[in-house]
């Protein structure tokens, strides 16, 4: 046998060493592949596969609607009659009373030229009391004891406003004494009654006016009177052309 033959043949001892080395290497590789690496987290450190619960969104409570309390409705006190207000009633506007005899003074002024027959008078009421009061509509005027009915009113003179008088203030009504009609007679005085808030009503006693510098008036059934107004000139416009 030559030297090359001895070199190419492997001895049984060499095969055993190779087999053992290969087995050890395989075991080491298996251990390295299956075992956890140095950087791998321990099982306790690994995140759970269970999804974390979503945060709960709290729905804010709807605000409670509070109905504001309604203000109490207190009926205004009904005014009472002041001193001297005999027969006075509550005012139609809820704030004043109807003027009555004890609240007022009455004067009659001659509006005709001197020397002429007295046919046009201005009736003036003055509030001489301590309270505000209202004269309603028009006066019921009676001229003398022989008058059969109150003097007719001039409807066109309605001012559509109440004459409410504070103490010291005045209201006016113009009186046409005679209109050239029949049934002429002599009257020794002029008196009037007041109305209340209700049309056709009467308030208190009648009030008499002194005649303006004469003893009697010559009157007839053509007499006329205006509504109460707070402007004397406006009242006179309705009679001075007659």
Short mmCIF file of N, CA and C in Angstrom, two decimals, residues 27 30 50 67 76 83 122 215:
data_model
loop_
_atom_site.label_atom_id
_atom_site.label_comp_id
_atom_site.label_asym_id
_atom_site.label_seq_id
_atom_site.Cartn_x
_atom_site.Cartn_y
_atom_site.Cartn_z
N UNK A 27 -27.35 19.84 18.15
CA UNK A 27 -28.03 20.15 19.43
C UNK A 27 -27.93 21.61 19.77
N UNK A 30 -30.28 23.58 17.56
CA UNK A 30 -31.67 23.42 17.99
C UNK A 30 -31.96 24.24 19.21
N UNK A 50 -55.48 40.13 23.87
CA UNK A 50 -56.86 40.63 24.05
C UNK A 50 -56.88 42.13 23.85
N UNK A 67 -88.73 76.60 33.83
CA UNK A 67 -89.67 77.65 33.43
C UNK A 67 -89.65 78.76 34.45
N UNK A 76 -104.81 96.60 40.49
CA UNK A 76 -104.63 97.90 41.13
C UNK A 76 -105.78 98.18 42.07
N UNK A 83 -112.46 113.48 50.33
CA UNK A 83 -113.38 114.34 51.06
C UNK A 83 -114.27 115.12 50.11
N UNK A 122 -120.17 130.43 28.91
CA UNK A 122 -119.10 129.43 29.10
C UNK A 122 -119.20 128.91 30.53
N UNK A 215 -130.34 139.17 36.14
CA UNK A 215 -131.29 138.50 37.02
C UNK A 215 -131.90 137.27 36.36
#
